[in-house]
Structures are given as C-alpha cells and as structure tokens.
CSV table of C-alpha atoms and ligand atoms in Angstrom, one decimal:
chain,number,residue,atom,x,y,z
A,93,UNK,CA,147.4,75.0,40.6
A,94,UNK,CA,147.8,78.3,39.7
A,95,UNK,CA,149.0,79.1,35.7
A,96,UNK,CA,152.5,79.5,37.0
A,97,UNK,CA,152.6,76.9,39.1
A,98,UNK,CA,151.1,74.6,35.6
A,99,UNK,CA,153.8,76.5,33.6
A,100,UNK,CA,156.5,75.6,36.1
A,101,UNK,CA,155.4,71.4,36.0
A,102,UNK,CA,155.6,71.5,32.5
A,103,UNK,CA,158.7,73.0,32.1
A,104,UNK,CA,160.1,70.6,34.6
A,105,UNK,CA,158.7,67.6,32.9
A,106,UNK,CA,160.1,69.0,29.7
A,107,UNK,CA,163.5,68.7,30.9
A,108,UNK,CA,163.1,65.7,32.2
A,109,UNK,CA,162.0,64.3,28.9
A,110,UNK,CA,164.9,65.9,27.1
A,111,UNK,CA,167.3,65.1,29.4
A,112,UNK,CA,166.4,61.0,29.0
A,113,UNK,CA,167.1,61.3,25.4
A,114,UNK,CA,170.7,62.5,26.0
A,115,UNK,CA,171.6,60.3,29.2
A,116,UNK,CA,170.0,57.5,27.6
A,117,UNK,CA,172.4,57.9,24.3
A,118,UNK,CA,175.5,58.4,26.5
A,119,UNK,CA,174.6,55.1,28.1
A,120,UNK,CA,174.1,53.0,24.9
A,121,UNK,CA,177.0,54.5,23.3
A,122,UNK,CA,178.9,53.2,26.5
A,123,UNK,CA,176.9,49.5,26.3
A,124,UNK,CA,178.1,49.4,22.5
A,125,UNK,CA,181.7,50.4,22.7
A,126,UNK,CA,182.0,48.1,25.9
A,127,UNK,CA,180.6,45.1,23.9
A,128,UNK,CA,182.7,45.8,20.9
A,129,UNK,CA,185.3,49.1,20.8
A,130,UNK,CA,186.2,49.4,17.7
A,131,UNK,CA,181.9,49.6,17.2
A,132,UNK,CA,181.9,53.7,16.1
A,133,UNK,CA,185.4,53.7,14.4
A,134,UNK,CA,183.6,50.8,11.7
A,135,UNK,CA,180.4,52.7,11.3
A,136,UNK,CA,182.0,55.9,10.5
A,137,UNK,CA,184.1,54.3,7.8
A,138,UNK,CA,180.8,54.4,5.9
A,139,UNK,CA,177.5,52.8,5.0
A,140,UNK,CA,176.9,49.1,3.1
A,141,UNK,CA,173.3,48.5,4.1
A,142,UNK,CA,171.2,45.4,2.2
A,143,UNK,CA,168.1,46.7,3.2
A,144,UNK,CA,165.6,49.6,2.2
A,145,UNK,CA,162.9,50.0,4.7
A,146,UNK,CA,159.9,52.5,3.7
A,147,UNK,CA,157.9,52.2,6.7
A,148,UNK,CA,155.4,54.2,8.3
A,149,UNK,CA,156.2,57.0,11.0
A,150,UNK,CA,154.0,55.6,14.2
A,151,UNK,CA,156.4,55.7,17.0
A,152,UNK,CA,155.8,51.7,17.8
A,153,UNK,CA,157.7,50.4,14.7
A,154,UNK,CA,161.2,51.2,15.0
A,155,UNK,CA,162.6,49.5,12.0
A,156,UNK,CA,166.1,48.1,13.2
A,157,UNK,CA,164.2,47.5,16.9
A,158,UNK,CA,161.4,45.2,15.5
A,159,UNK,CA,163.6,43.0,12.8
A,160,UNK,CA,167.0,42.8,15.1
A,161,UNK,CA,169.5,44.7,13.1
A,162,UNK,CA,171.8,46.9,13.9
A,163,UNK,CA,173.3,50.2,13.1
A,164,UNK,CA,174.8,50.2,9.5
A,165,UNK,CA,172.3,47.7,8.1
A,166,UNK,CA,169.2,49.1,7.3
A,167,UNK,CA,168.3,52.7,5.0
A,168,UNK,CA,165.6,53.6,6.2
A,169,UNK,CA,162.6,56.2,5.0
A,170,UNK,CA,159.3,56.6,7.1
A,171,UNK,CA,156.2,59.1,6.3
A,172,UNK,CA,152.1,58.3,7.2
A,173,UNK,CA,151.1,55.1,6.3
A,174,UNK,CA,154.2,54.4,4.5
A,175,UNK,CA,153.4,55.6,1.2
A,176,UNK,CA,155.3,55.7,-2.4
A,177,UNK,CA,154.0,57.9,-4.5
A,178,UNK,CA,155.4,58.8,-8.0
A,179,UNK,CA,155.8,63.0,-7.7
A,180,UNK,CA,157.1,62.6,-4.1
A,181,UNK,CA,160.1,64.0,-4.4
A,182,UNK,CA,161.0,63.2,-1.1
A,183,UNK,CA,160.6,58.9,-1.2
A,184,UNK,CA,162.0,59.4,-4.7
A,185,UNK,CA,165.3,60.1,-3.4
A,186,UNK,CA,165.5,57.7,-1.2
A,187,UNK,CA,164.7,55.1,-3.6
A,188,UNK,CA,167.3,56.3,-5.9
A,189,UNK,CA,169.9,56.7,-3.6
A,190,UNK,CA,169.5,53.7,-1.9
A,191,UNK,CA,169.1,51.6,-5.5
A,192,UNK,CA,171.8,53.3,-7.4
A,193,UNK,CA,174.0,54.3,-4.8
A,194,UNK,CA,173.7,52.0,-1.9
A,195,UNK,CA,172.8,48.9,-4.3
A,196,UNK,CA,170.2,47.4,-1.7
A,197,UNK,CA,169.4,44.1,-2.1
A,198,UNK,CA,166.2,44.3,-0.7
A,199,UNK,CA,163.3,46.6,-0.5
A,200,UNK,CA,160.7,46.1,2.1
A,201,UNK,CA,157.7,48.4,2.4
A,202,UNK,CA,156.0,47.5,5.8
A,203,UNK,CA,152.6,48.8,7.1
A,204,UNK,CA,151.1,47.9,10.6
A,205,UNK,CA,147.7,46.6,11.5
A,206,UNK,CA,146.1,49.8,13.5
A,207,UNK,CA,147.4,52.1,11.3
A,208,UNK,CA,146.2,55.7,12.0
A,209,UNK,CA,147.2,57.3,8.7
A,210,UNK,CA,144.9,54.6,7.2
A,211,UNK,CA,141.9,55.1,9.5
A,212,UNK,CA,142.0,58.8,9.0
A,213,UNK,CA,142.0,58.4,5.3
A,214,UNK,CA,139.2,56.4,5.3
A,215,UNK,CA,137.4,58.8,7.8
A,216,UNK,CA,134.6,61.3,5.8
A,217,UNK,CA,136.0,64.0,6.7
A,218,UNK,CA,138.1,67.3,5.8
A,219,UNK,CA,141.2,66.6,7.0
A,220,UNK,CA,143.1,70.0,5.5
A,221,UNK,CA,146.7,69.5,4.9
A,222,UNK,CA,146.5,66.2,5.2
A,223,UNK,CA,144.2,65.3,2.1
A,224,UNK,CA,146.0,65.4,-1.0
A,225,UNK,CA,148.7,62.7,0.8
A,226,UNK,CA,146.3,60.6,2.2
A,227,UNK,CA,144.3,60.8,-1.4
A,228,UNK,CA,146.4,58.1,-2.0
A,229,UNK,CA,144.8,55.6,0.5
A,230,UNK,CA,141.7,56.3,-1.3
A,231,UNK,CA,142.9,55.5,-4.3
A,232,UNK,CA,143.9,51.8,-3.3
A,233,UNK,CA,140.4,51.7,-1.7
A,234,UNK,CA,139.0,52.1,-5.1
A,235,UNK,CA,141.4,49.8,-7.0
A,236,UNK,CA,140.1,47.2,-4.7
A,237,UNK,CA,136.3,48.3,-3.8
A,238,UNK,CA,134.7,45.4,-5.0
A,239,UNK,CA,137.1,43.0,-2.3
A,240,UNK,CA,136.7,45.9,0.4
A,241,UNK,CA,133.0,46.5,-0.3
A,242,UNK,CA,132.6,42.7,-0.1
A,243,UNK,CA,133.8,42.5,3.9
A,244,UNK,CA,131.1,43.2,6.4
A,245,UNK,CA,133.2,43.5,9.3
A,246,UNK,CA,135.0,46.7,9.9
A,247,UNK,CA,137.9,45.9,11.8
A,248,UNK,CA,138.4,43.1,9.3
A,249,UNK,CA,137.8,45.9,6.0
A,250,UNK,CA,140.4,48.0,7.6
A,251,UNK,CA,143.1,45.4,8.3
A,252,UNK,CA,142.2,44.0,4.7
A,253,UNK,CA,143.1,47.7,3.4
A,254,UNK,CA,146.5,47.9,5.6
A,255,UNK,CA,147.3,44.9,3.7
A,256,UNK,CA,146.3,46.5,0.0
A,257,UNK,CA,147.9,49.5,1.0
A,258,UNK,CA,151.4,47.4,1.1
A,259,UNK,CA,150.9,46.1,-2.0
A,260,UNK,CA,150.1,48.8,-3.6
A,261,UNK,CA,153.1,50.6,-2.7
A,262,UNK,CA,155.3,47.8,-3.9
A,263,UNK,CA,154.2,48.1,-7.0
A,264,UNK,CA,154.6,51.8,-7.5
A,265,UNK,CA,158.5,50.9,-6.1
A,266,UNK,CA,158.6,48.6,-9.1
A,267,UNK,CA,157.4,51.4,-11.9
A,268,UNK,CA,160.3,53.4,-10.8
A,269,UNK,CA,163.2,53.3,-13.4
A,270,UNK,CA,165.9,52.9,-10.8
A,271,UNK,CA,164.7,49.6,-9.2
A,272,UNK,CA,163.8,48.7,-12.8
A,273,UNK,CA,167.4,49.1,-14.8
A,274,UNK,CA,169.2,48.1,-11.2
A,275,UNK,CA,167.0,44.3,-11.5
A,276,UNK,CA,167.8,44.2,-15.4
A,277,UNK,CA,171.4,44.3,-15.0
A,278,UNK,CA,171.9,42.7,-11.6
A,279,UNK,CA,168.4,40.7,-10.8
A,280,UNK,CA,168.3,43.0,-7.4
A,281,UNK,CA,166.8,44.5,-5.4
A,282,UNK,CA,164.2,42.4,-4.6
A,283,UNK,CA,160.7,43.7,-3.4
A,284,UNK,CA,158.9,42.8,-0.2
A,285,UNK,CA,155.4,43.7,1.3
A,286,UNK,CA,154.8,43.0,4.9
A,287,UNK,CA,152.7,44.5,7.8
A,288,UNK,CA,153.4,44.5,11.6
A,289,UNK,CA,150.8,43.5,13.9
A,290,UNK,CA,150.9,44.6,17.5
A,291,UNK,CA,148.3,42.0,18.6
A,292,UNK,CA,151.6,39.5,18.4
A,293,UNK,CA,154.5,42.1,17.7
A,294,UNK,CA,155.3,40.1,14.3
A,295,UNK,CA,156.0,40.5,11.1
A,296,UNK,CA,153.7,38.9,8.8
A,297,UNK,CA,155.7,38.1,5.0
A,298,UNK,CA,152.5,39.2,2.7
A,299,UNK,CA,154.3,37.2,-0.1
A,300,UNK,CA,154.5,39.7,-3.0
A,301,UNK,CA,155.0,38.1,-5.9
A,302,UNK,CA,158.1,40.6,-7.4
A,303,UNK,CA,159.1,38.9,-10.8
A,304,UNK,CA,155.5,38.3,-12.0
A,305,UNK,CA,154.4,42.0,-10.5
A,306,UNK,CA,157.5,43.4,-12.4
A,307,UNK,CA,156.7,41.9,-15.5
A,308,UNK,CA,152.9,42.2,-15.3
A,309,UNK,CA,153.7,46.3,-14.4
A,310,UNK,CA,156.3,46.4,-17.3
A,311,UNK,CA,153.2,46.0,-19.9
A,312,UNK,CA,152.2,49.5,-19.0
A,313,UNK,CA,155.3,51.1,-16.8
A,314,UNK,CA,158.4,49.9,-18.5
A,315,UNK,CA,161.5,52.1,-18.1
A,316,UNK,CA,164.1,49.7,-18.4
A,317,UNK,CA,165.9,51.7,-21.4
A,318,UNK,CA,168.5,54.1,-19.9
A,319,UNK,CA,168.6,57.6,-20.8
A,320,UNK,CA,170.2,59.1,-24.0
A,321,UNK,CA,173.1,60.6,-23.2
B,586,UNK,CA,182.9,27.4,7.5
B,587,UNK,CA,180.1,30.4,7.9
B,588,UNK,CA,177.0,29.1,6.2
B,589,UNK,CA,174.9,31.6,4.1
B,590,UNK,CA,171.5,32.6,5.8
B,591,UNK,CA,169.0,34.4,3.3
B,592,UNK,CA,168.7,38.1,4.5
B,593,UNK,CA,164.9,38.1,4.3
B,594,UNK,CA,164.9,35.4,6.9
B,595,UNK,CA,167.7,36.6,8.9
B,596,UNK,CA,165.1,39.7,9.8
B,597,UNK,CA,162.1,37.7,10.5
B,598,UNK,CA,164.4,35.3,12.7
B,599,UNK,CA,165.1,38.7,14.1
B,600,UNK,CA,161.7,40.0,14.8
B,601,UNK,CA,161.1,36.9,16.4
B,602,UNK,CA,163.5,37.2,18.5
B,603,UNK,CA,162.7,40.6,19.4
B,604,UNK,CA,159.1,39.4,19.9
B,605,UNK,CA,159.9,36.9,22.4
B,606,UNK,CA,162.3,39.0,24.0
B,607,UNK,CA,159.5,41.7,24.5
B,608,UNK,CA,157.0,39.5,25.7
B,609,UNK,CA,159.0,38.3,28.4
B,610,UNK,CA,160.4,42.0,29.6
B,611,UNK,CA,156.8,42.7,29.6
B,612,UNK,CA,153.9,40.1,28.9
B,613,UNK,CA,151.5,43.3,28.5
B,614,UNK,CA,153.9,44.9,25.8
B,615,UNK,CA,151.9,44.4,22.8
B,616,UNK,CA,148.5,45.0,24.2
B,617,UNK,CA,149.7,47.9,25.2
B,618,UNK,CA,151.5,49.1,22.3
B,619,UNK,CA,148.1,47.8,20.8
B,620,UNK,CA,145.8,50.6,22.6
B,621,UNK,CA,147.6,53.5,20.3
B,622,UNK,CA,150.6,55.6,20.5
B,623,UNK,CA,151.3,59.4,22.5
B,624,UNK,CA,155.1,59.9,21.3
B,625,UNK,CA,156.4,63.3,22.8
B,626,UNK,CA,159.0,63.8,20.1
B,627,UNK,CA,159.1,64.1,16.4
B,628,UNK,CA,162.5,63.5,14.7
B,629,UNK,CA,162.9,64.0,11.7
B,630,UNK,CA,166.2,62.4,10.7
B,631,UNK,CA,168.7,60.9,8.0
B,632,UNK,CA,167.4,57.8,6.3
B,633,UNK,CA,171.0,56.8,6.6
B,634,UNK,CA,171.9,53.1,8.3
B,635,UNK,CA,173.7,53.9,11.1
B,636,UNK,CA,171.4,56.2,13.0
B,637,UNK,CA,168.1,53.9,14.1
B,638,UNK,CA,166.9,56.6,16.0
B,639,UNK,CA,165.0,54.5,18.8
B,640,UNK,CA,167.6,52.3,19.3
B,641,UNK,CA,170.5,55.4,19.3
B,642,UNK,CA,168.6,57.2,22.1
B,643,UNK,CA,167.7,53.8,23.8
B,644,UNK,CA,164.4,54.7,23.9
B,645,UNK,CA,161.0,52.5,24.1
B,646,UNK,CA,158.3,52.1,20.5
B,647,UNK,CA,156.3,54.3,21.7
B,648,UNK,CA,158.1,57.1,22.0
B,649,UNK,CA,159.2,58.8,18.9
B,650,UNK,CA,157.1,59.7,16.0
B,651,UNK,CA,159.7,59.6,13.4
B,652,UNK,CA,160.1,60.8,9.8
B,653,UNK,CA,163.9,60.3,7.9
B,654,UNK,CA,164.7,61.0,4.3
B,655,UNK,CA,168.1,62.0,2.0
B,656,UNK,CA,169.9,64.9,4.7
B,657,UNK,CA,167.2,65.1,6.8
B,658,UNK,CA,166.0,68.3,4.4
B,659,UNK,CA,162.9,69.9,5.1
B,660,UNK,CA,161.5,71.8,1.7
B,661,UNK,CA,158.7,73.8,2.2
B,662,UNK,CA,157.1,72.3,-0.6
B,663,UNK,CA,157.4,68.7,0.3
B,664,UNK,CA,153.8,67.5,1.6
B,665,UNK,CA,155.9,64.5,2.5
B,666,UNK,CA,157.2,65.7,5.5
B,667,UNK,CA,154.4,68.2,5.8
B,668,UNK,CA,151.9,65.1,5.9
B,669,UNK,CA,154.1,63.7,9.2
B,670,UNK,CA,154.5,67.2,10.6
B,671,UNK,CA,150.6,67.7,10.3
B,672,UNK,CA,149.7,64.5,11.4
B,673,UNK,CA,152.4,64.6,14.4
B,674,UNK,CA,152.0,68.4,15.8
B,675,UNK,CA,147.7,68.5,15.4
B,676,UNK,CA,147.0,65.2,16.2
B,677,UNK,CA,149.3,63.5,18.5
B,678,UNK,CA,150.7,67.1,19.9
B,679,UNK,CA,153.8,65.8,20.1
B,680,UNK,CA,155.8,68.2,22.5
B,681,UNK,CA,159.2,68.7,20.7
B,682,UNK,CA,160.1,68.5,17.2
B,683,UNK,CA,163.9,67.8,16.2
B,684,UNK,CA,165.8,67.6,13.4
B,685,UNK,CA,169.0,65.7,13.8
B,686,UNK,CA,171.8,66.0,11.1
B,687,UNK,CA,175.1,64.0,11.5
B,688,UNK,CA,179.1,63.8,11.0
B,689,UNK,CA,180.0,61.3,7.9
B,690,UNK,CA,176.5,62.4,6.1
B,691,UNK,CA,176.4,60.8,2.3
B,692,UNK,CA,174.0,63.7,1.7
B,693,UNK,CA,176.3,66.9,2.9
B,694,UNK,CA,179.5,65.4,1.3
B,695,UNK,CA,177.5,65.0,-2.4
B,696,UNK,CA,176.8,68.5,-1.5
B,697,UNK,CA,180.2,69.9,-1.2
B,698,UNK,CA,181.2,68.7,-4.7
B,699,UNK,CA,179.4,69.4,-8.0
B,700,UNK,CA,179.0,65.5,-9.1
B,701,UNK,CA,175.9,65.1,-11.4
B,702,UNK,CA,173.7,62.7,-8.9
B,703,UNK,CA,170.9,62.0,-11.1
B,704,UNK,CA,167.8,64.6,-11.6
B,705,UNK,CA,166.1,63.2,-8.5
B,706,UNK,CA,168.6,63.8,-6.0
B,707,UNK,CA,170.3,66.7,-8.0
B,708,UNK,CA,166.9,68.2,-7.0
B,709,UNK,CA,166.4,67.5,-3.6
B,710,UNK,CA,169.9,68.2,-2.3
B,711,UNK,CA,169.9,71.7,-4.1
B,712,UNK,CA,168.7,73.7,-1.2
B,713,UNK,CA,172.1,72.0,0.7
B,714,UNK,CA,174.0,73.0,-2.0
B,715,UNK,CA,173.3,76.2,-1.9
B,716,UNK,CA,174.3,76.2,1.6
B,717,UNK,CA,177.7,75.5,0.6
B,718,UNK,CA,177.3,78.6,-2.3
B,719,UNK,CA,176.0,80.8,0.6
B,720,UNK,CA,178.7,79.8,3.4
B,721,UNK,CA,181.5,79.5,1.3
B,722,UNK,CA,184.3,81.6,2.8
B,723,UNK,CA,183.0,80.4,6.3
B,724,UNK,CA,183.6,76.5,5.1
B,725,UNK,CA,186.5,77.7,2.7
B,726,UNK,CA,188.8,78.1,5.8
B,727,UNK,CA,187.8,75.1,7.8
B,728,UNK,CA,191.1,72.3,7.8
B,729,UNK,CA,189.1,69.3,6.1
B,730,UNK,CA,186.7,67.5,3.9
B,731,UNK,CA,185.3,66.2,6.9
B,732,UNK,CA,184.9,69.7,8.9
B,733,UNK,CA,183.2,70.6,6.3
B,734,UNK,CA,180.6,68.0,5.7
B,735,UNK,CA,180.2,68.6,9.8
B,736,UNK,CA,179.6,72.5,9.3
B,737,UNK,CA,177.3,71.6,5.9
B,738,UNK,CA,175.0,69.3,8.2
B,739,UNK,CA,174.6,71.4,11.1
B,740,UNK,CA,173.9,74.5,9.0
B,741,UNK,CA,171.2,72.3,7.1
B,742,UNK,CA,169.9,71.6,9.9
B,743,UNK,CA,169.5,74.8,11.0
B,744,UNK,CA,168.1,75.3,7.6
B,745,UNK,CA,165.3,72.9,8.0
B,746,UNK,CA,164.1,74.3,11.6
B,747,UNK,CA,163.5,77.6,9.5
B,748,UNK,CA,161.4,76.0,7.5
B,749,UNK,CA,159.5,74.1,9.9
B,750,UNK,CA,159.0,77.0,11.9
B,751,UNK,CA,156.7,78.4,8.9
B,752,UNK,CA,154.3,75.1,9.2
B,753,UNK,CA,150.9,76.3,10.0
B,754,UNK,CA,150.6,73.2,12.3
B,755,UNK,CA,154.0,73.9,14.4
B,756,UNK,CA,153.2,78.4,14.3
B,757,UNK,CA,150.5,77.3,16.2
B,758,UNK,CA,151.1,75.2,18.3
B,759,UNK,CA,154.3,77.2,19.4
B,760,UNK,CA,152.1,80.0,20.3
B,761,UNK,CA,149.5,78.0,21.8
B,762,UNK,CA,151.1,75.1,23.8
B,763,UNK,CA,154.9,75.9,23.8
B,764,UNK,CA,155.8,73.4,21.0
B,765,UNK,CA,159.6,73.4,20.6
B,766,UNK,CA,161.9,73.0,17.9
B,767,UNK,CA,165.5,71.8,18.8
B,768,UNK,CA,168.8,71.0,16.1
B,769,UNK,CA,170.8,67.7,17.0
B,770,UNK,CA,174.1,66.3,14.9
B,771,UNK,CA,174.9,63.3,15.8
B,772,UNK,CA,178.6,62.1,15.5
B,773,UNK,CA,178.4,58.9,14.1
B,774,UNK,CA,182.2,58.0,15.2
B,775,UNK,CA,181.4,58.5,18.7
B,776,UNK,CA,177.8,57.2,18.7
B,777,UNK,CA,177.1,60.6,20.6
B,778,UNK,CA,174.2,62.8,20.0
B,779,UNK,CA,174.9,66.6,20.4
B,780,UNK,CA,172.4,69.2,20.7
B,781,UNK,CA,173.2,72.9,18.4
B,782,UNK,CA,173.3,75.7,20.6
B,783,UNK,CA,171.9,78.1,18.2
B,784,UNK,CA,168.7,76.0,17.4
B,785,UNK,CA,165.4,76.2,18.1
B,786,UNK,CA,164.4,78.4,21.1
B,787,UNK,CA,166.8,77.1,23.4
B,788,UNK,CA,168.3,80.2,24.2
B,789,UNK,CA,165.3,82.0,25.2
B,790,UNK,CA,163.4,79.3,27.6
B,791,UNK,CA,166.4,77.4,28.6
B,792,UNK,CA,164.6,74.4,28.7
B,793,UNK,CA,167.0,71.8,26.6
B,794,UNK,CA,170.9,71.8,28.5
B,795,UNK,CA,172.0,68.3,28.2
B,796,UNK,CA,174.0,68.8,31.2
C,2169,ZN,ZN1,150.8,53.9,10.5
C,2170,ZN,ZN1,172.9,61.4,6.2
C-alpha cells in the first residue's frame, strides 16, 4: 500500500469507529425509552445515587456494566489503578461531593486482578510522568514488604498486591474528614474494598473491616471536629 | 409488601448476573477480556450517575479507557488525569480522546452561582467559574438557568480539550500518529450524545460527522 492509500484505510476505519459510538447511543436511547418512556424525563430531574465507585480506568470494568445498575445509581470516579491519595485534588472532590452532597451510602473502591497500573509500578523502570502517581503503589508495597517479600510466586505476589492496593486506598478514604464527620452524625457511608477478576468476571467482597479500620485510623487521623466557623 | 434487599448485595447479585449473562453470550468472554485491553477511545467524563459511559454508547468492556471526575475538568496541574492521559495516549495509543460534558450538570450549575461549596470543590470548580466571569454577557442573554448550565458545560468542555492539547503525551502523538481530540455533551433528558462542532480538529480532517 502506498502512504496514501494507508492514510486513506485509516481514515476510513476512524469513521467507522466514531460513527458506532453515535449509532450505537441512538439505539440504546431508543431500547430504553421503549422499555420505559418516561426513562430520560426521571433522570434529568436529578441525581440520588447510593453508591460511590472509585475504580480503576481499564476499559474492561465498566462500573454500572459489571454490578447491574443502571443509570442514576452509581457516582462514579476512575484513574490508574484506582488510587486515593490525600493531595489529589481531583479524587478529593469527588469524595466530597459525593459524601456531603450526594450522601452516598456506600463507598466501594474496586481494583482488578491484571491490573496494568500495578504491574507498571512494580516494573524497575523510569516511567516519566507517570512516577510520582504510581509512587503510591510503591508505597503499599513497602507497608506490606514482609507479606509480599514472603510469596515466591509472581503471579501470586502481584495479585496479593492488587488486593493491598484496595485496602490501602480504603483507608486513606476513611482519613478523609468528610467520610469521617458524614459516619459521626449518620453512621454512613460505609466503606468497601473489592477486586474484579476476569478469570471468572466476578467480584470478589475483600471484607474490609470499616468500623474497626475507622477507629484504629482515628488514633492517628482523626478529623471528626468540624471546622470553626 | 417490597422487602428490603441490602444494597451491597443487590450489586454482587448483579455482577452475578452479569457474569452469567456474559458467559453465555460468549463462553470465551473472560479469557479474552483476560489476555489485556486495546480501547480506541479515552473519555474523560462526569463522575455523575446517569452517564455510565459504556453502557450509554452501548459499547463492549474493552473498548473505552475511561477517566470521570467533578465536570469532567481537566487542570493542567492535576497528575490525576495526567496519570490516565499518559498511561492511555503512550501506552495503549488509544486513537481518540474525548471529553464529554452534559445538560443537567451538578458541577456547571454550582458554577453559575457563588454558593461556598467547601474549599475542596471551591477549588476545583474555579477554572468553571471563571468561565461564567469570562462569558458573562454571552450567558447573560441566554432565556434560562438551564441554557445556561448547557452553554457552561460545553464551553468547559472546550476548556478542557485546550488543556489536553498541551499534554506532552497527546502533542505527540497528534503530530505523530493523528491522535484526535473531539468535545461531546450529552443531554441527559434525551439519553442522546451530541458531538460540538467547534471541538477538536474536526473541522480540518472531517473525520467525526455523526451523520
Ligand atoms: Zn487497572
Ligand atoms: Zn456533571
């Protein structure tokens, strides 16, 4: 093929790729209002979600997709490797707004077995942009070295550290002062860790424990006193 | 009388049901999904409820790489979204990156009033706000709240292609590989998804006309 010619294909598939997106949203727009018309009308009267998902942004784990729900019921953030850290501005917000404005009952950070944020924070290697975010998978590695270090199987280390990752992250939701003052007053939201395995395409509940984490964390991070003022 | 199911278990019923439902569609669907991921587009949507952006396009896991937040607001200082434009643009060279805004947005009405939202979101919804400072007599004559809040999301939108435009990762790539960028709203009363005409470079390759 000549460099036109290539040029030409590419366009052609680009269009075609676009152009799924947009027939394929005309015809579940058309499937929903069928099934029930007044479908849009409800949604745009607002949002009550129960749920907060922070989930990582690999395209095989679309949130409402893998747990059944349904537009309206789930706020949703997703970055690498599902991370919550403390200065993120970004995750910050979306904790806040969905604690003290949404009043989510439920908080699930889920990470997936096969995760490629993971691997390429474990990987010795430069990895420019990306280090100071994935710094933060590192860090869980060393809060847990002696468990990691301890597993001779690879596959098995790296599934282990999916798993440490969640829980992790959990408990940095926890330190926040939002999810902290919100569980004082009205004993939600609730937190869950859980990870996705596509070996099975199921959820697996890692059980976190989020009264005894809370009040183990509130020795060192407690910000239940509101604000002066 | 309805009998109360425990939301935690009404989503792992639901996985479960999607699981089985999956498997029998296709029995490889896991392995597959198993062997890794090549999405061709990044969105980079509203972490808001009623826009699951997989299910709204009715498209497969597997196809979109997918970062969401407060407005879908891209800050050039956030390494948040940098992180997922970095890891989406070098290393899964996704083709097309969009932003998608949309009517009803919690995040573009809080940014047409002046109410004290807390430091944190005060913060992040500042560069919308001064959207509203630096449109003003444009959105000053528009009929409604609601037009508004419309015109607020698609100019953010516009706002955060400008931005992503300046990642190292996407100049690149859009010089190298024709990466492109492209604005959506979509209107939440209509479940419709609506592509800006101004976004992106859609105008000078033509490639993205919905009809
Ligand atoms: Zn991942
Ligand atoms: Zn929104």
């Amino acid at each position: 093929m000549t460099g036109k010619e290539e040029i030409k294909e590419v366009r052609k598939y680009l269009q075609q790729s676009h152009d799924r997106i947009f027939e394929n949203n005309k015809k579940w727009a058309e499937e929903m209002r069928k099934k029930k018309p007044e479908f849009f009308t409800d949604l745009s009267a607002g949002q009550a979600p129960e749920y907060l998902w922070i989930g990582c942004s690999d395209s095989r784990i679309p949130a409402e997709a893998i747990t059944g729900l349904e537009p309206g019921e789930m706020f949703i953030h997703r970055n690498i490797a599902n991370l919550v850290n403390n200065i993120d501005l970004n995750v910050m917000s979306v904790v806040n707004y969905a604690v003290r404005h949404l009043k989510v009952k439920h908080i699930v950070v889920c990470g997936h077995y096969g995760c490629g944020g993971v691997k390429a924070a474990m990987t010795p290697k430069d990895m420019g942009l990306l280090n100071p975010w994935l710094r933060n998978i590192r860090d869980v590695y060393r809060l847990h070295q002696d468990e990691l270090d301890a597993i001779t199987e690879e596959e098995a280390k790296y599934d282990r550290l999916v798993e440490l990752n969640v829980y992790e992250q959990c408990r940095n939701i926890i330190k926040t002062a939002a999810v902290q003052q919100c569980w004082a007053k009205n004993e939600f939201p609730v937190v869950h860790g859980w990870v996705f395995g596509f070996s099975d395409g199921l959820l697996k509940d890692l059980k976190f424990d989020h009264e005894g984490q809370l009040k183990e964390i509130q020795k060192i991070y407690n910000l239940t006193q509101e604000q002066d003022g | 009388m309805p009998t109360y199911i425990d939301p935690i278990d009404h989503i792992l019923a639901g996985n479960r049901t999607y699981q089985q439902h999956t498997t029998q569609c296709d029995p490889d669907a896991f392995t597959n999904l198993a062997q890794g991921q090549a999405p061709d587009i990044l969105w980079i949507g509203c972490a808001d409820s009623r826009i699951p952006e997989t299910t709204v396009c009715h498209c497969k896991p597997g196809d979109i790489f997918v970062h969401r937040n407060i407005a879908n607001t891209v800050h050039a200082d956030d390494l948040n979204a940098a992180s997922v434009v970095e890891y989406a643009v070098t290393h899964l060279k996704v083709k097309k990156v969009v932003v998608c805004g949309h009517t009803k947005c919690g995040g573009a009405n809080a940014a047409l009033g002046d109410a004290d939202l807390g430091q944190t979101l005060n913060t992040w919804l500042h560069p919308v706000r001064e959207l509203r400072r630096r449109h003003k007599i444009e959105l000053d004559k528009l009929p409604s709240d609601d037009a508004r809040s419309a015109r607020v999301a698609e100019l953010n939108v516009q706002q955060s292609i400008e931005v992503l435009k300046q990642h190292p990762a996407v100049k690149r790539a859009v010089s190298e590989r024709r990466l492109t960028l492209h604005g959506l709203i979509y209107d939440i009363g209509a479940g419709q998804l609506k592509i800006l005409d101004d976004s992106g470079s859609k105008k000078t390759t033509g490639l993205w006309s919905p009809n």
